[in-house]
PDB file of C-alpha atoms in Angstrom:
ATOM      1  CA  GLN E 836     -19.292  -2.012 -40.242  1.00  0.00           C
ATOM      2  CA  GLN E 837     -16.910  -4.730 -39.265  1.00  0.00           C
ATOM      3  CA  GLN E 838     -14.187  -2.136 -40.189  1.00  0.00           C
ATOM      4  CA  GLN E 839     -16.068   0.363 -37.900  1.00  0.00           C
ATOM      5  CA  GLN E 840     -16.558  -1.730 -35.297  1.00  0.00           C
ATOM      6  CA  GLN E 841     -12.285  -2.521 -35.490  1.00  0.00           C
ATOM      7  CA  GLN E 842     -11.985   1.299 -35.455  1.00  0.00           C
ATOM      8  CA  GLN E 843     -14.052   1.959 -32.606  1.00  0.00           C
ATOM      9  CA  GLN E 844     -12.385  -0.785 -30.610  1.00  0.00           C
ATOM     10  CA  HIS E 845      -8.769   0.294 -31.644  1.00  0.00           C
ATOM     11  CA  SER E 846      -9.994   4.036 -30.238  1.00  0.00           C
ATOM     12  CA  HIS E 847     -11.090   2.008 -27.058  1.00  0.00           C
ATOM     13  CA  GLN E 848      -7.939   0.623 -26.399  1.00  0.00           C
ATOM     14  CA  HIS E 849      -6.015   3.634 -27.256  1.00  0.00           C
ATOM     15  CA  LEU E 850      -7.669   5.555 -24.626  1.00  0.00           C
ATOM     16  CA  LEU E 851      -7.297   2.938 -22.160  1.00  0.00           C
ATOM     17  CA  HIS E 852      -3.542   3.087 -22.946  1.00  0.00           C
ATOM     18  CA  LEU E 853      -3.535   7.159 -22.393  1.00  0.00           C
ATOM     19  CA  SER E 854      -5.628   6.868 -19.391  1.00  0.00           C
ATOM     20  CA  ALA E 855      -2.709   4.607 -17.806  1.00  0.00           C
ATOM     21  CA  MET E 856       0.011   6.874 -19.010  1.00  0.00           C
ATOM     22  CA  LEU E 857      -1.865   9.816 -17.802  1.00  0.00           C
ATOM     23  CA  ALA E 858      -2.083   8.316 -14.122  1.00  0.00           C
ATOM     24  CA  ALA E 859       1.593   7.404 -13.834  1.00  0.00           C
ATOM     25  CA  SER E 860       3.080  10.305 -16.473  1.00  0.00           C
ATOM     26  CA  ASN E 861       5.488  12.736 -14.626  1.00  0.00           C
ATOM     27  CA  PHE E 862       3.696  15.130 -16.505  1.00  0.00           C
ATOM     28  CA  VAL E 863       0.386  15.042 -14.366  1.00  0.00           C
ATOM     29  CA  LYS E 864       0.199  17.697 -11.501  1.00  0.00           C
ATOM     30  CA  LYS E 865      -0.551  17.034  -8.054  1.00  0.00           C
ATOM     31  CA  GLY E 866      -4.556  16.599  -8.053  1.00  0.00           C
ATOM     32  CA  MET E 867      -5.077  16.764 -11.422  1.00  0.00           C
ATOM     33  CA  VAL E 868      -4.765  13.023 -11.899  1.00  0.00           C
ATOM     34  CA  ALA E 869      -8.377  11.596 -10.692  1.00  0.00           C
ATOM     35  CA  PRO E 870      -9.784  14.544 -12.846  1.00  0.00           C
ATOM     36  CA  LEU E 871      -7.881  13.627 -16.158  1.00  0.00           C
ATOM     37  CA  VAL E 872      -8.400   9.828 -16.052  1.00  0.00           C
ATOM     38  CA  ASN E 873     -12.286  10.274 -15.168  1.00  0.00           C
ATOM     39  CA  ARG E 874     -12.663  12.508 -18.129  1.00  0.00           C
ATOM     40  CA  LEU E 875     -11.291  10.069 -20.369  1.00  0.00           C
ATOM     41  CA  SER E 876     -13.104   7.333 -18.181  1.00  0.00           C
ATOM     42  CA  LEU E 877     -16.402   9.125 -18.992  1.00  0.00           C
ATOM     43  CA  THR E 878     -15.193   9.328 -22.936  1.00  0.00           C
ATOM     44  CA  ARG E 879     -15.108   5.243 -22.603  1.00  0.00           C
ATOM     45  CA  PHE E 880     -18.076   5.275 -20.578  1.00  0.00           C
ATOM     46  CA  SER E 881     -20.090   6.538 -23.756  1.00  0.00           C
ATOM     47  CA  SER E 882     -17.985   4.543 -26.268  1.00  0.00           C
ATOM     48  CA  LYS E 883     -20.143   1.948 -28.238  1.00  0.00           C
ATOM     49  CA  ALA E 884     -17.318  -0.049 -27.906  1.00  0.00           C
ATOM     50  CA  GLY E 885     -16.327  -1.877 -24.819  1.00  0.00           C
ATOM     51  CA  SER E 886     -18.125   0.685 -22.923  1.00  0.00           C
ATOM     52  CA  PHE E 887     -18.942   0.606 -18.819  1.00  0.00           C
ATOM     53  CA  VAL E 888     -22.076   0.079 -17.484  1.00  0.00           C
ATOM     54  CA  VAL E 889     -21.285   2.184 -14.510  1.00  0.00           C
ATOM     55  CA  PRO E 890     -18.038   5.233 -14.523  1.00  0.00           C
ATOM     56  CA  PRO E 891     -14.765   3.950 -13.339  1.00  0.00           C
ATOM     57  CA  PRO E 892     -13.583   4.792  -9.866  1.00  0.00           C
ATOM     58  CA  PRO E 893     -11.180   7.818  -9.549  1.00  0.00           C
ATOM     59  CA  THR E 894      -7.300   6.879  -9.341  1.00  0.00           C
ATOM     60  CA  THR E 895      -5.935   6.519  -5.698  1.00  0.00           C
ATOM     61  CA  SER E 896      -2.578   8.783  -5.286  1.00  0.00           C
ATOM     62  CA  LEU E 897       0.035   9.666  -2.997  1.00  0.00           C
ATOM     63  CA  ALA E 898       2.240  12.750  -2.882  1.00  0.00           C
ATOM     64  CA  VAL E 899       5.964  12.666  -3.440  1.00  0.00           C
ATOM     65  CA  VAL E 900       8.484  14.839  -1.891  1.00  0.00           C
ATOM     66  CA  GLY E 901      10.071  17.235  -4.080  1.00  0.00           C
ATOM     67  CA  SER E 902       7.823  16.887  -6.801  1.00  0.00           C
ATOM     68  CA  ASP E 903       4.158  18.213  -8.162  1.00  0.00           C
ATOM     69  CA  SER E 904       3.537  14.664 -10.118  1.00  0.00           C
ATOM     70  CA  ARG E 905       1.721  12.181  -7.718  1.00  0.00           C
ATOM     71  CA  PHE E 906       2.368   8.156  -7.219  1.00  0.00           C
ATOM     72  CA  PRO E 907      -0.690   6.020  -8.550  1.00  0.00           C
ATOM     73  CA  VAL E 908      -1.688   3.399  -6.341  1.00  0.00           C
ATOM     74  CA  ARG E 909      -2.247   0.054  -8.060  1.00  0.00           C
ATOM     75  CA  ARG E 910      -2.182  -2.782  -5.925  1.00  0.00           C
ATOM     76  CA  ILE E 911      -1.515  -3.091  -1.874  1.00  0.00           C
ATOM     77  CA  TYR E 912       0.656  -6.219  -0.301  1.00  0.00           C
ATOM     78  CA  CYS E 913       1.156  -6.494   3.453  1.00  0.00           C
ATOM     79  CA  VAL E 914       3.846  -8.594   4.897  1.00  0.00           C
ATOM     80  CA  GLY E 915       2.695 -10.518   7.925  1.00  0.00           C
ATOM     81  CA  ARG E 916       4.930 -11.036  10.815  1.00  0.00           C
ATOM     82  CA  ASN E 917       7.931  -9.580   9.805  1.00  0.00           C
ATOM     83  CA  TYR E 918       9.439  -8.634  12.966  1.00  0.00           C
ATOM     84  CA  TRP E 919      10.820 -11.365  15.637  1.00  0.00           C
ATOM     85  CA  ASP E 920       9.379  -9.643  18.687  1.00  0.00           C
ATOM     86  CA  HIS E 921       5.540  -8.897  16.719  1.00  0.00           C
ATOM     87  CA  ALA E 922       5.909 -12.806  15.556  1.00  0.00           C
ATOM     88  CA  ILE E 923       6.141 -14.106  19.380  1.00  0.00           C
ATOM     89  CA  GLU E 924       3.626 -11.195  20.049  1.00  0.00           C
ATOM     90  CA  MET E 925       1.363 -12.709  17.994  1.00  0.00           C
ATOM     91  CA  SER E 926       1.847 -16.218  19.039  1.00  0.00           C
ATOM     92  CA  GLY E 927       3.571 -17.134  15.720  1.00  0.00           C
ATOM     93  CA  ASP E 928       7.222 -18.812  15.301  1.00  0.00           C
ATOM     94  CA  PRO E 929       9.014 -16.737  13.037  1.00  0.00           C
ATOM     95  CA  ALA E 930      11.683 -19.238  13.059  1.00  0.00           C
ATOM     96  CA  ARG E 931      10.032 -21.472  11.019  1.00  0.00           C
ATOM     97  CA  GLU E 932       7.825 -19.173   8.938  1.00  0.00           C
ATOM     98  CA  PRO E 933       8.429 -17.954   5.430  1.00  0.00           C
ATOM     99  CA  PRO E 934       6.993 -14.716   4.568  1.00  0.00           C
ATOM    100  CA  PHE E 935       3.181 -14.514   3.909  1.00  0.00           C
ATOM    101  CA  PHE E 936       0.922 -11.966   2.592  1.00  0.00           C
ATOM    102  CA  PHE E 937      -2.289 -10.228   2.595  1.00  0.00           C
ATOM    103  CA  HIS E 938      -4.080  -7.497   0.404  1.00  0.00           C
ATOM    104  CA  LYS E 939      -5.584  -4.226   0.880  1.00  0.00           C
ATOM    105  CA  PRO E 940      -8.090  -2.638  -1.632  1.00  0.00           C
ATOM    106  CA  THR E 941      -5.935  -0.066  -3.796  1.00  0.00           C
ATOM    107  CA  ASP E 942      -8.597   2.981  -2.076  1.00  0.00           C
ATOM    108  CA  ALA E 943      -7.714   1.640   1.406  1.00  0.00           C
ATOM    109  CA  ALA E 944      -4.645   4.209   0.735  1.00  0.00           C
ATOM    110  CA  VAL E 945      -4.704   7.247   2.566  1.00  0.00           C
ATOM    111  CA  ASP E 946      -2.436  10.313   1.539  1.00  0.00           C
ATOM    112  CA  CYS E 947      -1.684  11.409   5.140  1.00  0.00           C
ATOM    113  CA  SER E 948       1.499  13.598   3.989  1.00  0.00           C
ATOM    114  CA  GLY E 949      -0.462  16.957   5.338  1.00  0.00           C
ATOM    115  CA  GLU E 950      -0.908  17.785   9.209  1.00  0.00           C
ATOM    116  CA  ASP E 951      -4.614  17.749   8.946  1.00  0.00           C
ATOM    117  CA  CYS E 952      -5.137  14.278   7.492  1.00  0.00           C
ATOM    118  CA  VAL E 953      -8.632  12.646   8.987  1.00  0.00           C
ATOM    119  CA  VAL E 954      -9.243   9.158   8.913  1.00  0.00           C
ATOM    120  CA  PRO E 955     -12.957   7.798   9.561  1.00  0.00           C
ATOM    121  CA  PHE E 956     -12.771   5.566  12.544  1.00  0.00           C
ATOM    122  CA  PRO E 957     -14.391   2.058  11.032  1.00  0.00           C
ATOM    123  CA  THR E 958     -17.328   0.344  12.085  1.00  0.00           C
ATOM    124  CA  GLN E 959     -17.710  -3.094  13.322  1.00  0.00           C
ATOM    125  CA  THR E 960     -14.833  -3.367  15.900  1.00  0.00           C
ATOM    126  CA  GLU E 961     -14.456  -2.630  19.353  1.00  0.00           C
ATOM    127  CA  MET E 962     -10.366  -3.458  19.180  1.00  0.00           C
ATOM    128  CA  LEU E 963      -9.060  -1.138  16.141  1.00  0.00           C
ATOM    129  CA  ALA E 964      -5.212  -2.018  16.252  1.00  0.00           C
ATOM    130  CA  TYR E 965      -2.439   0.379  14.666  1.00  0.00           C
ATOM    131  CA  GLU E 966       0.948  -1.006  13.218  1.00  0.00           C
ATOM    132  CA  GLY E 967       3.253   1.248  12.294  1.00  0.00           C
ATOM    133  CA  GLU E 968       5.227  -0.048   9.036  1.00  0.00           C
ATOM    134  CA  PHE E 969       7.899   1.025   6.520  1.00  0.00           C
ATOM    135  CA  VAL E 970       6.259   1.173   3.107  1.00  0.00           C
ATOM    136  CA  ILE E 971       8.187   0.092  -0.297  1.00  0.00           C
ATOM    137  CA  ALA E 972       6.796   1.870  -3.218  1.00  0.00           C
ATOM    138  CA  ILE E 973       7.499  -0.058  -7.008  1.00  0.00           C
ATOM    139  CA  GLY E 974       8.275   1.968  -9.740  1.00  0.00           C
ATOM    140  CA  LYS E 975       8.883  -0.805 -12.517  1.00  0.00           C
ATOM    141  CA  GLU E 976       7.120  -4.046 -13.178  1.00  0.00           C
ATOM    142  CA  GLY E 977       8.927  -7.521 -12.657  1.00  0.00           C
ATOM    143  CA  SER E 978       8.240 -11.042 -12.191  1.00  0.00           C
ATOM    144  CA  HIS E 979      10.354 -13.661 -10.809  1.00  0.00           C
ATOM    145  CA  VAL E 980      13.268 -11.304  -9.786  1.00  0.00           C
ATOM    146  CA  SER E 981      16.266 -12.166  -7.851  1.00  0.00           C
ATOM    147  CA  LYS E 982      17.486 -10.357  -4.950  1.00  0.00           C
ATOM    148  CA  GLU E 983      20.345  -8.650  -6.668  1.00  0.00           C
ATOM    149  CA  GLN E 984      17.230  -7.467  -9.500  1.00  0.00           C
ATOM    150  CA  ALA E 985      14.903  -6.043  -6.744  1.00  0.00           C
ATOM    151  CA  GLU E 986      16.341  -2.960  -6.178  1.00  0.00           C
ATOM    152  CA  ASP E 987      15.844  -1.692  -9.861  1.00  0.00           C
ATOM    153  CA  LEU E 988      11.817  -2.627  -9.213  1.00  0.00           C
ATOM    154  CA  ILE E 989      11.750   0.120  -6.476  1.00  0.00           C
ATOM    155  CA  PHE E 990      10.713   3.799  -7.059  1.00  0.00           C
ATOM    156  CA  GLY E 991      10.978   4.986  -3.466  1.00  0.00           C
ATOM    157  CA  TYR E 992       9.808   4.841   0.332  1.00  0.00           C
ATOM    158  CA  GLY E 993       7.138   6.120   3.062  1.00  0.00           C
ATOM    159  CA  ALA E 994       5.946   5.489   6.444  1.00  0.00           C
ATOM    160  CA  GLY E 995       2.661   3.932   6.857  1.00  0.00           C
ATOM    161  CA  CYS E 996       0.046   2.423   9.112  1.00  0.00           C
ATOM    162  CA  ASP E 997      -1.833  -0.784   8.625  1.00  0.00           C
ATOM    163  CA  LEU E 998      -5.063  -0.112  10.676  1.00  0.00           C
ATOM    164  CA  THR E 999      -6.534  -3.494  11.935  1.00  0.00           C
ATOM    165  CA  ARG E1000      -9.954  -4.318  13.246  1.00  0.00           C
ATOM    166  CA  ARG E1001      -8.104  -6.819  15.735  1.00  0.00           C
ATOM    167  CA  ASP E1002     -11.184  -8.189  17.372  1.00  0.00           C
ATOM    168  CA  LEU E1003     -12.500  -9.345  13.653  1.00  0.00           C
ATOM    169  CA  GLN E1004      -9.198 -10.530  12.831  1.00  0.00           C
ATOM    170  CA  ASP E1005      -9.216 -12.992  16.065  1.00  0.00           C
ATOM    171  CA  VAL E1006     -12.287 -14.555  15.005  1.00  0.00           C
ATOM    172  CA  ALA E1007     -11.108 -14.929  11.349  1.00  0.00           C
ATOM    173  CA  LYS E1008      -8.100 -16.487  12.664  1.00  0.00           C
ATOM    174  CA  LYS E1009     -10.135 -19.150  15.052  1.00  0.00           C
ATOM    175  CA  MET E1010     -12.431 -19.987  12.239  1.00  0.00           C
ATOM    176  CA  LYS E1011      -9.636 -19.861   9.542  1.00  0.00           C
ATOM    177  CA  ARG E1012     -11.497 -17.385   7.582  1.00  0.00           C
ATOM    178  CA  PRO E1013      -9.941 -14.892   5.392  1.00  0.00           C
ATOM    179  CA  TRP E1014      -8.942 -11.851   6.687  1.00  0.00           C
ATOM    180  CA  CYS E1015     -10.787  -8.992   4.436  1.00  0.00           C
ATOM    181  CA  THR E1016     -13.332  -7.476   7.002  1.00  0.00           C
ATOM    182  CA  SER E1017     -10.066  -6.870   9.440  1.00  0.00           C
ATOM    183  CA  LYS E1018      -7.330  -5.499   7.232  1.00  0.00           C
ATOM    184  CA  GLY E1019      -8.859  -4.119   3.975  1.00  0.00           C
ATOM    185  CA  PHE E1020     -11.769  -2.306   5.174  1.00  0.00           C
ATOM    186  CA  ASP E1021     -11.954   1.501   3.865  1.00  0.00           C
ATOM    187  CA  PHE E1022      -9.001   3.877   4.981  1.00  0.00           C
ATOM    188  CA  SER E1023      -7.307   1.519   6.563  1.00  0.00           C
ATOM    189  CA  GLY E1024      -3.831   1.904   5.100  1.00  0.00           C
ATOM    190  CA  PRO E1025      -2.594   5.620   5.478  1.00  0.00           C
ATOM    191  CA  VAL E1026       0.802   6.417   4.096  1.00  0.00           C
ATOM    192  CA  GLY E1027       3.066   9.723   4.397  1.00  0.00           C
ATOM    193  CA  ALA E1028       4.604  11.159   1.211  1.00  0.00           C
ATOM    194  CA  LEU E1029       6.913   8.958  -0.637  1.00  0.00           C
ATOM    195  CA  VAL E1030      10.671   9.870  -0.965  1.00  0.00           C
ATOM    196  CA  PRO E1031      12.789   8.557  -4.008  1.00  0.00           C
ATOM    197  CA  LYS E1032      14.873   5.506  -3.240  1.00  0.00           C
ATOM    198  CA  GLU E1033      17.885   7.755  -4.598  1.00  0.00           C
ATOM    199  CA  LYS E1034      17.572  10.019  -1.306  1.00  0.00           C
ATOM    200  CA  PHE E1035      17.105   7.175   1.670  1.00  0.00           C
ATOM    201  CA  ASP E1036      18.750   4.239   2.907  1.00  0.00           C
ATOM    202  CA  TRP E1037      16.692   2.014   5.389  1.00  0.00           C
ATOM    203  CA  LYS E1038      19.643   0.249   6.313  1.00  0.00           C
ATOM    204  CA  GLU E1039      20.256   2.785   9.179  1.00  0.00           C
ATOM    205  CA  SER E1040      16.783   3.835  10.009  1.00  0.00           C
ATOM    206  CA  THR E1041      14.109   2.906  12.561  1.00  0.00           C
ATOM    207  CA  VAL E1042      10.263   2.815  12.343  1.00  0.00           C
ATOM    208  CA  GLU E1043       8.119   4.252  15.368  1.00  0.00           C
ATOM    209  CA  LEU E1044       4.329   4.917  16.249  1.00  0.00           C
ATOM    210  CA  LYS E1045       2.942   7.303  18.977  1.00  0.00           C
ATOM    211  CA  VAL E1046      -0.201   7.575  20.043  1.00  0.00           C
ATOM    212  CA  ASN E1047      -1.374  11.339  21.031  1.00  0.00           C
ATOM    213  CA  GLY E1048       2.590  11.602  21.419  1.00  0.00           C
ATOM    214  CA  GLU E1049       3.227   8.824  23.354  1.00  0.00           C
ATOM    215  CA  ARG E1050       5.645   5.993  21.804  1.00  0.00           C
ATOM    216  CA  LYS E1051       4.035   2.589  21.395  1.00  0.00           C
ATOM    217  CA  GLN E1052       6.146   1.200  18.948  1.00  0.00           C
ATOM    218  CA  PHE E1053       9.838   1.176  18.290  1.00  0.00           C
ATOM    219  CA  ALA E1054      12.615  -0.877  16.011  1.00  0.00           C
ATOM    220  CA  ARG E1055      15.414  -0.682  13.615  1.00  0.00           C
ATOM    221  CA  LEU E1056      14.314  -1.362  10.509  1.00  0.00           C
ATOM    222  CA  ASP E1057      17.503  -4.155   9.922  1.00  0.00           C
ATOM    223  CA  LEU E1058      15.585  -6.282  12.526  1.00  0.00           C
ATOM    224  CA  MET E1059      12.826  -7.115   9.914  1.00  0.00           C
ATOM    225  CA  ILE E1060      13.022 -11.209   9.263  1.00  0.00           C
ATOM    226  CA  TRP E1061      12.753 -10.366   5.750  1.00  0.00           C
ATOM    227  CA  LYS E1062      14.738  -7.596   4.151  1.00  0.00           C
ATOM    228  CA  PRO E1063      13.275  -5.293   1.437  1.00  0.00           C
ATOM    229  CA  LEU E1064      14.895  -6.858  -1.449  1.00  0.00           C
ATOM    230  CA  GLU E1065      14.184 -10.796  -0.195  1.00  0.00           C
ATOM    231  CA  VAL E1066      10.266  -9.391   0.155  1.00  0.00           C
ATOM    232  CA  ILE E1067      10.242  -8.112  -3.123  1.00  0.00           C
ATOM    233  CA  GLU E1068      12.382 -11.403  -4.579  1.00  0.00           C
ATOM    234  CA  TYR E1069       9.696 -13.528  -2.547  1.00  0.00           C
ATOM    235  CA  LEU E1070       6.777 -11.806  -3.668  1.00  0.00           C
ATOM    236  CA  SER E1071       7.400 -11.435  -7.063  1.00  0.00           C
ATOM    237  CA  SER E1072       7.424 -15.097  -7.508  1.00  0.00           C
ATOM    238  CA  TYR E1073       3.785 -15.340  -6.917  1.00  0.00           C
ATOM    239  CA  HIS E1074       2.633 -11.993  -8.179  1.00  0.00           C
ATOM    240  CA  LYS E1075       3.901  -9.791 -11.131  1.00  0.00           C
ATOM    241  CA  LEU E1076       4.706  -6.496  -9.358  1.00  0.00           C
ATOM    242  CA  TYR E1077       3.790  -3.288 -11.655  1.00  0.00           C
ATOM    243  CA  PRO E1078       4.348   0.349 -10.908  1.00  0.00           C
ATOM    244  CA  GLY E1079       2.177   1.748  -8.263  1.00  0.00           C
ATOM    245  CA  ASP E1080       2.023  -1.146  -6.160  1.00  0.00           C
ATOM    246  CA  LEU E1081       2.795  -0.413  -2.443  1.00  0.00           C
ATOM    247  CA  ILE E1082       4.024  -3.006   0.065  1.00  0.00           C
ATOM    248  CA  PHE E1083       3.774  -2.666   3.711  1.00  0.00           C
ATOM    249  CA  THR E1084       6.812  -4.584   5.319  1.00  0.00           C
ATOM    250  CA  GLY E1085       5.410  -5.477   8.652  1.00  0.00           C
ATOM    251  CA  THR E1086       5.122  -4.247  12.190  1.00  0.00           C
ATOM    252  CA  PRO E1087       7.183  -4.610  15.157  1.00  0.00           C
ATOM    253  CA  ALA E1088       5.920  -5.479  18.897  1.00  0.00           C
ATOM    254  CA  GLY E1089       3.623  -2.827  20.871  1.00  0.00           C
ATOM    255  CA  VAL E1090       0.694  -3.139  18.857  1.00  0.00           C
ATOM    256  CA  GLY E1091      -2.285  -1.565  20.631  1.00  0.00           C
ATOM    257  CA  LYS E1092      -6.032  -0.017  20.748  1.00  0.00           C
ATOM    258  CA  LEU E1093      -6.917   3.046  19.271  1.00  0.00           C
ATOM    259  CA  SER E1094     -10.140   5.093  20.262  1.00  0.00           C
ATOM    260  CA  PRO E1095     -11.982   7.872  18.317  1.00  0.00           C
ATOM    261  CA  GLY E1096     -10.366  11.106  18.691  1.00  0.00           C
ATOM    262  CA  ASP E1097      -6.398   9.463  18.883  1.00  0.00           C
ATOM    263  CA  SER E1098      -3.738  11.086  17.046  1.00  0.00           C
ATOM    264  CA  VAL E1099      -1.322   8.710  15.107  1.00  0.00           C
ATOM    265  CA  GLU E1100       2.037   9.320  13.964  1.00  0.00           C
ATOM    266  CA  SER E1101       4.096   6.386  12.106  1.00  0.00           C
ATOM    267  CA  ILE E1102       7.503   7.738  11.624  1.00  0.00           C
ATOM    268  CA  VAL E1103      10.228   6.177   9.784  1.00  0.00           C
ATOM    269  CA  ASP E1104      13.591   8.070  10.641  1.00  0.00           C
ATOM    270  CA  GLY E1105      14.727   9.977   7.478  1.00  0.00           C
ATOM    271  CA  LEU E1106      11.038   9.759   5.718  1.00  0.00           C
ATOM    272  CA  PRO E1107       8.360  12.236   6.182  1.00  0.00           C
ATOM    273  CA  LYS E1108       5.532  10.960   8.981  1.00  0.00           C
ATOM    274  CA  CYS E1109       2.501   9.493   8.070  1.00  0.00           C
ATOM    275  CA  SER E1110       0.348  11.478  10.915  1.00  0.00           C
ATOM    276  CA  PHE E1111      -3.702  11.555  11.128  1.00  0.00           C
ATOM    277  CA  LYS E1112      -6.479  11.995  13.652  1.00  0.00           C
ATOM    278  CA  LEU E1113      -9.214   9.114  13.928  1.00  0.00           C
ATOM    279  CA  LYS E1114     -12.812  10.679  13.931  1.00  0.00           C
TER     280      LYS E1114
END
C-alpha cells in the first residue's frame, strides 16, 4: 500500500511538471494553453494523491508577435513613481525614493493584441485612471542578479496600461492601507502583443497614451528614473523572478480619468499598441 501511494504521488508530481512545461512550451499553439493545462488539471483533480478540492484556474497568457505560441503569465510586478514628472505629480520626492513595487494578480492581465479588445469598467469607483506603461516580460529565472546579468532574464517587451481606481488609492494612502482594491482588481492590466527582446531597442523609444484619439501622456523611455536592467536587479533581490513574470515599469505625467465607452491606446513606439474599449 505504501508503495502504491508513492507511485501515485510520483504520478501526480509528473503531471504537475508536465502541466508547467505545456504552459510555457513553444509547441503549445495559440488558444490551446488553457484547454491543455485544464485537462491535466482535471486529471489531477480526480487523482487520489494530492488532488484539488476545486478545479484549478485557466492559464492567463499573452500573444507574441511572429509566433503561434503564447506567453503564460505567472506574476505581475509594477514599479511606482518611476518618472520624475509623475512622481512630482503624485506629490512624491523622486530624488529620495528608491524603487518600490506593488502587485497585480495574474489574471489581471488582459490580452489586448487585437482590434476589438473590450475591458469591463470596474465597479466601486468614481475615478478610474489610465497609466500608460512599458512592460518587460521575463523569460528566465533569476535571483539577486546584477545589472549586467539582468538582460539575460528578459524575454521581450510590450505596451500596457495600469488601470487604477484612483479614488480608492487616495483613501488607502491616507489610511496607510494596501493598494489591493485600487490596483489589483479584475482586468486592471491590459497588455498588447509581446515582441522578443532581439527585435526591439527601448533606449530610443517613447511611451504614449491616448483616450478617444487624444494624446494624454507622452515621454521618452530613457526618462525612467530606474532603467529596465536596474529594475530587474533591484526587484530580483526581493523576489526570485521566473519565466512568465511581467514588470510594468511605471508611467509618466498626465494620468487622468476614464469613463465608460472610452477608447484607450497605450503606445510604445516600435511595439504593437495595447488598445481597448471600456464597457
